[in-house]
Coordinates of C-alpha atoms and ligand atoms in Angstrom, one line a residue:
X24 CA -23.5 -9.4 -14.6
X25 CA -21.4 -11.7 -14.0
X26 CA -21.2 -12.9 -10.0
X27 CA -17.3 -12.6 -8.9
X28 CA -16.1 -15.5 -7.8
X29 CA -12.9 -15.1 -7.4
X30 CA -10.9 -12.7 -5.4
X31 CA -7.6 -11.4 -6.4
X32 CA -7.5 -7.7 -6.1
X33 CA -6.2 -7.4 -2.1
X34 CA -4.0 -4.0 -3.4
X35 CA -7.0 -3.1 -4.5
X36 CA -8.8 -3.7 -1.0
X37 CA -9.1 -6.2 0.5
X38 CA -12.4 -8.3 1.8
X39 CA -13.7 -6.9 5.4
X40 CA -12.6 -9.8 8.0
X41 CA -15.4 -10.8 10.0
X42 CA -14.2 -9.0 13.4
X43 CA -13.7 -6.6 11.8
X44 CA -17.2 -5.9 11.3
X45 CA -18.3 -6.9 14.5
X46 CA -16.2 -4.1 15.6
X47 CA -17.4 -1.3 13.2
X48 CA -21.0 -2.6 14.2
X49 CA -20.3 -2.2 18.0
X50 CA -19.1 0.9 17.8
X51 CA -22.2 2.0 15.3
X52 CA -24.2 0.9 18.0
X53 CA -22.9 3.2 20.3
X54 CA -24.0 7.1 20.8
X55 CA -21.0 9.4 21.9
X56 CA -18.4 11.9 20.5
X57 CA -15.3 11.6 22.2
X58 CA -14.7 15.3 23.2
X59 CA -17.9 15.1 25.0
X60 CA -17.6 15.3 28.3
X61 CA -20.5 13.0 29.7
X62 CA -19.8 8.7 30.1
X63 CA -20.8 8.5 26.8
X64 CA -18.1 10.3 25.1
X65 CA -15.3 9.1 27.5
X66 CA -16.0 5.6 26.6
X67 CA -15.9 6.4 23.3
X68 CA -13.0 7.7 23.8
X69 CA -11.7 5.0 25.7
X70 CA -12.2 3.0 22.5
X71 CA -10.3 6.0 20.3
X72 CA -6.8 5.7 22.8
X73 CA -7.5 1.1 22.9
X74 CA -7.3 1.9 19.3
X75 CA -3.7 3.9 19.0
X76 CA -2.6 1.4 21.5
X77 CA -3.3 -1.6 19.6
X78 CA -2.2 0.0 16.0
X79 CA 0.7 1.2 17.7
X80 CA 1.3 -1.6 18.6
X81 CA 1.3 -3.8 15.4
X82 CA 4.1 -1.4 13.6
X83 CA 6.1 -0.3 16.6
X84 CA 5.6 2.7 17.6
X85 CA 4.4 5.3 20.6
X86 CA 0.4 5.5 20.7
X87 CA 0.8 8.7 21.4
X88 CA 2.2 9.2 18.3
X89 CA -0.9 7.7 15.8
X90 CA -3.1 10.7 14.4
X91 CA -5.8 8.8 12.4
X92 CA -7.0 10.3 9.1
X93 CA -9.6 9.0 6.5
X94 CA -6.6 6.4 5.0
X95 CA -3.8 6.5 3.2
X96 CA -4.1 8.9 1.0
X97 CA -4.4 11.9 3.9
X98 CA -1.8 10.5 5.8
X99 CA 0.4 11.0 2.9
X100 CA -0.8 14.4 1.9
X101 CA -0.1 14.7 5.6
X102 CA 3.0 14.1 5.8
X103 CA 4.4 15.8 2.6
X104 CA 2.7 18.9 3.1
X105 CA 2.6 19.2 7.0
X106 CA 6.5 18.7 7.4
X107 CA 7.1 21.8 6.4
X108 CA 9.9 21.5 4.3
X109 CA 10.1 23.0 1.5
X110 CA 12.4 20.8 -0.4
X111 CA 10.9 17.8 -1.4
X112 CA 12.4 13.9 -2.8
X113 CA 10.0 11.4 -3.9
X114 CA 10.4 8.5 -5.7
X115 CA 9.4 8.2 -9.5
X116 CA 7.3 4.7 -8.3
X117 CA 4.9 6.5 -5.4
X118 CA 1.4 6.1 -4.9
X119 CA -0.3 8.8 -6.7
X120 CA -1.7 10.5 -2.7
X121 CA 2.7 11.5 -2.6
X122 CA 3.1 12.7 -6.2
X123 CA 0.3 14.5 -6.5
X124 CA 0.8 15.8 -3.2
X125 CA 2.9 18.6 -4.4
X126 CA 5.4 18.5 -6.8
X127 CA 8.7 17.3 -6.2
X128 CA 12.1 15.8 -7.5
X129 CA 11.7 12.7 -8.7
X130 CA 14.3 10.2 -7.9
X131 CA 14.9 7.1 -10.4
X132 CA 14.6 3.7 -9.9
X133 CA 16.4 0.7 -11.1
X134 CA 15.0 -1.3 -13.5
X135 CA 14.3 -3.7 -11.3
X136 CA 12.1 -1.3 -9.7
X137 CA 14.0 -0.2 -6.2
X138 CA 14.9 2.9 -5.9
X139 CA 19.1 4.4 -7.0
X140 CA 20.4 4.7 -4.2
X141 CA 23.3 6.5 -5.8
X142 CA 20.8 9.0 -7.8
X143 CA 19.2 10.0 -4.4
X144 CA 22.8 10.7 -3.3
X145 CA 23.6 12.7 -5.8
X146 CA 19.8 14.4 -5.4
X147 CA 20.6 15.1 -1.5
X148 CA 24.0 16.8 -2.3
X149 CA 22.6 19.1 -5.1
X150 CA 21.4 21.6 -2.3
X151 CA 22.5 22.9 0.7
X152 CA 18.5 23.0 1.9
X153 CA 16.9 20.0 3.7
X154 CA 14.7 18.2 2.2
X155 CA 11.7 15.4 3.1
X156 CA 12.4 12.6 1.4
X157 CA 9.5 10.3 0.5
X158 CA 9.7 7.0 -0.2
X159 CA 7.4 3.9 0.0
X160 CA 8.1 0.8 1.3
X161 CA 6.3 -1.2 -0.6
X162 CA 4.8 -1.1 -4.1
X163 CA 0.7 -1.1 -4.9
X164 CA 1.4 -2.7 -8.6
X165 CA 4.8 -5.0 -8.5
X166 CA 4.9 -5.4 -4.3
X167 CA 9.3 -4.5 -4.7
X168 CA 10.1 -3.4 -1.3
X169 CA 12.6 -0.5 -1.3
X170 CA 15.1 -0.4 0.6
X171 CA 14.2 2.1 3.2
X172 CA 17.2 1.1 6.4
X173 CA 19.7 2.4 2.9
X174 CA 17.2 5.6 1.9
X175 CA 17.4 6.7 5.5
X176 CA 21.0 6.8 6.3
X177 CA 21.1 8.7 3.4
X178 CA 18.6 11.2 3.9
X179 CA 20.2 11.5 7.7
X180 CA 23.5 12.3 6.6
X181 CA 22.5 15.8 4.8
X182 CA 19.0 16.7 7.4
X183 CA 16.6 15.2 5.5
X184 CA 13.4 14.0 7.1
X185 CA 11.7 10.5 5.7
X186 CA 8.5 10.5 5.6
X187 CA 7.3 6.5 4.0
X188 CA 4.3 5.0 2.9
X189 CA 3.5 1.8 4.4
X190 CA 0.1 1.4 3.0
X191 CA 0.6 -1.9 0.6
X192 CA 4.1 -3.3 3.2
X193 CA 1.4 -3.0 6.7
X194 CA 0.3 -5.9 7.8
X195 CA 2.3 -8.2 4.5
X196 CA 5.1 -7.4 5.6
X197 CA 7.7 -6.8 9.2
X198 CA 6.8 -3.0 9.3
X199 CA 8.2 -1.3 13.4
X200 CA 8.4 2.4 12.7
X201 CA 11.2 2.5 15.0
X202 CA 13.6 -0.4 13.7
X203 CA 13.0 1.5 9.7
X204 CA 14.6 4.8 11.1
X205 CA 11.5 6.9 9.4
X206 CA 10.5 9.9 10.8
X207 CA 6.7 9.5 9.5
X208 CA 4.7 6.3 8.3
X209 CA 1.3 5.8 7.0
X210 CA -0.6 2.9 6.8
X211 CA -4.5 2.4 5.6
X212 CA -6.7 0.0 7.2
X213 CA -8.7 -1.5 4.2
X214 CA -5.6 -2.7 2.8
X215 CA -5.7 -5.4 6.1
X216 CA -9.4 -6.4 5.7
X217 CA -10.5 -3.1 7.7
X218 CA -12.9 -0.1 6.9
X219 CA -11.8 1.6 4.1
X220 CA -12.1 5.4 5.0
X221 CA -9.7 4.8 8.1
X222 CA -5.5 5.0 8.1
X223 CA -3.4 6.7 10.1
X224 CA -0.2 8.8 9.9
X225 CA 2.1 7.4 12.7
X226 CA 5.2 9.6 14.4
X227 CA 8.5 8.3 15.1
X228 CA 8.5 11.6 17.6
X229 CA 4.7 11.6 19.3
X230 CA 5.7 15.0 19.6
X231 CA 6.9 16.3 16.4
X232 CA 5.7 19.3 14.9
X233 CA 3.4 18.9 12.2
X234 CA 1.1 21.8 9.6
X235 CA -2.7 20.4 9.9
X236 CA -4.4 19.9 6.5
X237 CA -7.7 20.1 8.6
X238 CA -8.8 22.9 10.6
X239 CA -11.4 23.8 13.1
X240 CA -11.0 20.8 15.6
X241 CA -7.9 19.7 18.3
X242 CA -8.6 16.2 17.6
X243 CA -5.1 14.5 17.2
X244 CA -3.6 16.8 18.9
X245 CA -4.2 19.5 17.1
X246 CA -3.0 17.6 13.6
X247 CA -6.2 16.3 12.4
X248 CA -8.9 18.6 12.5
X249 CA -13.5 17.0 13.0
X250 CA -15.2 14.8 14.7
X251 CA -13.4 10.8 14.7
X252 CA -14.4 7.8 13.2
X253 CA -14.9 5.4 15.8
X254 CA -16.8 2.7 13.5
X255 CA -13.7 3.1 11.3
X256 CA -11.3 3.5 14.0
X257 CA -12.5 0.6 16.3
X258 CA -12.7 -1.5 12.6
X259 CA -8.8 -0.2 11.6
X260 CA -7.8 -1.6 15.4
X261 CA -9.9 -5.2 14.8
X262 CA -7.9 -5.3 11.4
X263 CA -4.9 -4.7 13.1
X264 CA -5.6 -7.1 16.0
X265 CA -6.5 -9.8 13.6
X266 CA -3.7 -9.3 11.0
X267 CA -1.0 -9.2 14.5
X268 CA -2.3 -13.0 15.8
X269 CA -1.6 -14.3 12.3
X270 CA 1.5 -16.3 11.7
X271 CA 2.8 -17.7 8.5
X272 CA 0.5 -15.9 6.9
X273 CA 3.3 -14.6 4.8
X274 CA 4.5 -17.7 3.6
X275 CA 1.4 -19.0 2.8
X276 CA 0.9 -16.8 0.4
X277 CA 4.4 -16.5 -1.2
X278 CA 3.2 -20.0 -2.2
X279 CA 0.0 -19.4 -4.2
X280 CA 1.7 -16.5 -5.7
X281 CA 4.9 -18.1 -6.6
X282 CA 2.1 -21.7 -7.8
X283 CA 0.3 -18.8 -9.6
X284 CA 3.1 -17.3 -11.3
X285 CA 4.7 -20.5 -12.3
X286 CA 1.3 -21.9 -13.9
X287 CA 1.0 -18.4 -15.4
X288 CA 4.5 -18.5 -17.0
X289 CA 3.1 -22.2 -18.7
X290 CA 0.2 -20.7 -20.0
X291 CA 1.3 -17.2 -21.8
X292 CA 4.0 -16.7 -24.3
X293 CA 6.6 -15.1 -22.8
X294 CA 4.9 -14.2 -19.8
X295 CA 6.5 -11.5 -18.2
X296 CA 7.3 -11.4 -14.1
X297 CA 7.4 -7.5 -13.5
X298 CA 9.4 -7.4 -10.4
X299 CA 10.5 -10.7 -10.3
X300 CA 14.0 -9.7 -9.3
X301 CA 13.7 -7.3 -6.7
X302 CA 13.1 -7.9 -3.2
X303 CA 9.4 -8.1 -2.9
X304 CA 5.6 -8.7 -1.2
X305 CA 4.2 -12.1 -1.6
X306 CA 0.4 -11.7 -2.1
X307 CA 1.7 -9.7 -4.8
X308 CA 2.3 -10.9 -8.8
X309 CA 2.5 -8.1 -11.3
X310 CA 2.4 -10.0 -15.2
X311 CA 2.6 -9.1 -18.4
X312 CA 2.1 -10.7 -21.9
X313 CA 3.3 -8.8 -24.5
X314 CA 0.9 -7.7 -27.1
X315 CA -1.8 -7.7 -24.9
X316 CA -3.2 -5.2 -23.6
X317 CA -3.9 -5.6 -20.1
X318 CA -7.6 -4.7 -20.7
X319 CA -8.4 -7.4 -22.4
X320 CA -7.1 -10.2 -19.9
X321 CA -8.6 -8.1 -17.2
X322 CA -11.9 -8.2 -19.4
X323 CA -11.8 -12.2 -20.4
X324 CA -10.5 -12.6 -16.7
X325 CA -13.7 -11.1 -15.3
X326 CA -15.6 -12.3 -17.6
X327 CA -14.5 -16.1 -16.0
X328 CA -15.4 -14.4 -12.7
X329 CA -11.4 -14.0 -11.4
X330 CA -11.2 -10.1 -10.5
X331 CA -8.1 -8.7 -10.9
X332 CA -6.5 -5.2 -11.7
X333 CA -4.9 -3.7 -14.6
X334 CA -1.5 -2.7 -13.4
X335 CA -2.2 0.8 -14.1
X336 CA -6.0 1.2 -12.3
X337 CA -5.8 4.4 -11.5
X338 CA -8.9 5.8 -9.4
X339 CA -11.3 6.9 -12.0
X340 CA -11.0 3.0 -12.9
X341 CA -9.7 4.2 -16.3
X342 CA -6.6 2.8 -17.9
X343 CA -3.6 4.7 -19.4
X344 CA 0.4 3.3 -18.7
X345 CA 1.4 2.6 -15.6
X346 CA 3.4 5.2 -14.1
X347 CA 5.3 2.3 -12.5
X348 CA 6.0 0.5 -15.8
X349 CA 7.3 3.1 -17.3
X350 CA 9.7 4.5 -14.4
X351 CA 11.2 0.9 -14.4
X352 CA 11.6 1.5 -18.4
X353 CA 9.6 -1.2 -19.2
X354 CA 7.8 1.1 -22.1
X355 CA 7.0 -1.8 -23.8
X356 CA 5.0 -3.5 -21.3
X357 CA 3.3 -0.4 -19.2
X358 CA -0.5 -0.8 -20.7
X359 CA 0.2 -4.4 -20.4
X360 CA 0.6 -5.3 -16.9
X361 CA -2.2 -7.2 -14.6
X362 CA -1.6 -7.7 -10.8
X363 CA -3.3 -10.3 -8.9
X364 CA -3.0 -9.4 -4.8
X365 CA -3.6 -12.1 -2.5
X366 CA -4.9 -11.7 1.3
X367 CA -6.5 -13.4 4.8
X368 CA -9.3 -15.3 3.0
X369 CA -7.5 -16.5 -0.5
X370 CA -7.1 -19.9 -1.3
X371 CA -5.7 -22.8 -3.7
X372 CA -8.7 -22.7 -5.1
X373 CA -8.4 -19.4 -6.3
X374 CA -5.4 -19.8 -8.0
X375 CA -6.8 -23.2 -9.3
X376 CA -10.0 -20.7 -11.3
X377 CA -7.2 -17.8 -12.4
X378 CA -4.8 -20.4 -14.1
X379 CA -8.2 -21.5 -15.7
X380 CA -8.8 -19.0 -16.9
X381 CA -6.1 -17.3 -18.0
X382 CA -5.3 -20.3 -19.3
X383 CA -8.3 -20.3 -21.4
X384 CA -7.9 -16.6 -21.7
X385 CA -4.4 -16.6 -23.4
X386 CA -5.3 -19.8 -25.8
X387 CA -8.1 -18.1 -27.5
X388 CA -6.0 -14.5 -27.9
X389 CA -3.2 -16.9 -29.1
X390 CA -1.1 -16.4 -26.7
X391 CA -1.1 -19.4 -25.5
X392 CA 2.4 -21.3 -24.9
X393 CA 5.1 -21.2 -23.0
X394 CA 8.3 -19.4 -23.0
X395 CA 9.1 -16.9 -20.6
X396 CA 11.1 -15.1 -18.4
X397 CA 11.4 -13.2 -14.7
X398 CA 12.3 -9.4 -15.5
Ligands
PLP14 N1 -0.2 4.4 -0.9 C1 -0.9 2.8 -1.3 C2 0.8 2.7 -2.1 C3 -1.3 2.9 -1.9 O1 -1.6 1.5 -2.7 C4 -2.6 3.3 -1.9 C5 -4.1 2.7 -2.6 O2 -4.4 2.0 -3.1 C6 -2.7 4.4 -0.8 C7 -1.6 5.0 -0.9 C8 -4.3 5.6 -1.0 O3 -5.0 5.1 0.8 P1 -6.3 4.9 1.0 O4 -6.6 4.3 -0.2 O5 -6.2 4.6 2.1 O6 -6.4 6.7 1.0

């Protein structure tokens, strides 16, 4: 197997930060169940509580409103199923952990990838039954940022509860639970350079009643049973601290992303930058060369040691047309999109390596030529 030299798949998972590795190892090196009353247990409890405060501080929430989970998938499932609202409205571009949590009515998006607010309003007006509305903050494939304040305004006018999947947004744009006005927010440690298998659901009202998914223990104030994943939680907090200490990172990544997109446009025929017309995360580029399968590009880049994702990659590793791009009406490109995503360890050299490999692959495929658009 060719060793991967350039990692540009942060939206799948970010490399673990050095401080996170240290925090995880420190937590693993000590015994103690946070529920035990002896000194070891109390020390473990303190570590969980400090971590809760750190995560809450990064996201503008109250520590008591943080429910630690096994990741973003569980946090979304807990919100979608736990809020106790039968009627569910979900945006068409949600992550499968929201879409598959249970069936809901679909809120369409516009071609830009931004939610169709008029359609949301119509759906809200169509029934007197108060709904749960689930709209993500930033999309994992395109990076498109949703107008959550508007979603909240419409939803609250109809007595709805709002859940927001902020798994991709946290650490990449300012995320403030209070300012967003949503009722719950899902986050995941491994997108921030923390360990996989740790995440949280943050509640705006720390005392809100939520039906747990997991039963059989009083942990997380009876909202998530099971012994806490102490190393995961400590690593999550270390990642949150590192993110909180960064300055100018979004701007730095925007520079890398813009250079990569411009360079890619100059190297491929009719290259399309998907989501490029909407506000979007500065770390994400979703690119398609019409007529070229994502898998072909992906494999060519992989052989050159550059790791990116297909926009349509699903957790089984198989490629299917992207439901996000289909929802945006980009049917012709839904099987062609690749996603390049940056983060804390990304450098100019990564962009150079990508462009060199991308240029070689597109030339080999006979599509290496400038004539591009931003969609
Ligand atoms: N939500 C979004 C937008 C994601 O991108 C992901 C992971 O890719 C998840 C939820 C699931 O998070 P986790 O991998 O922590 O279960």
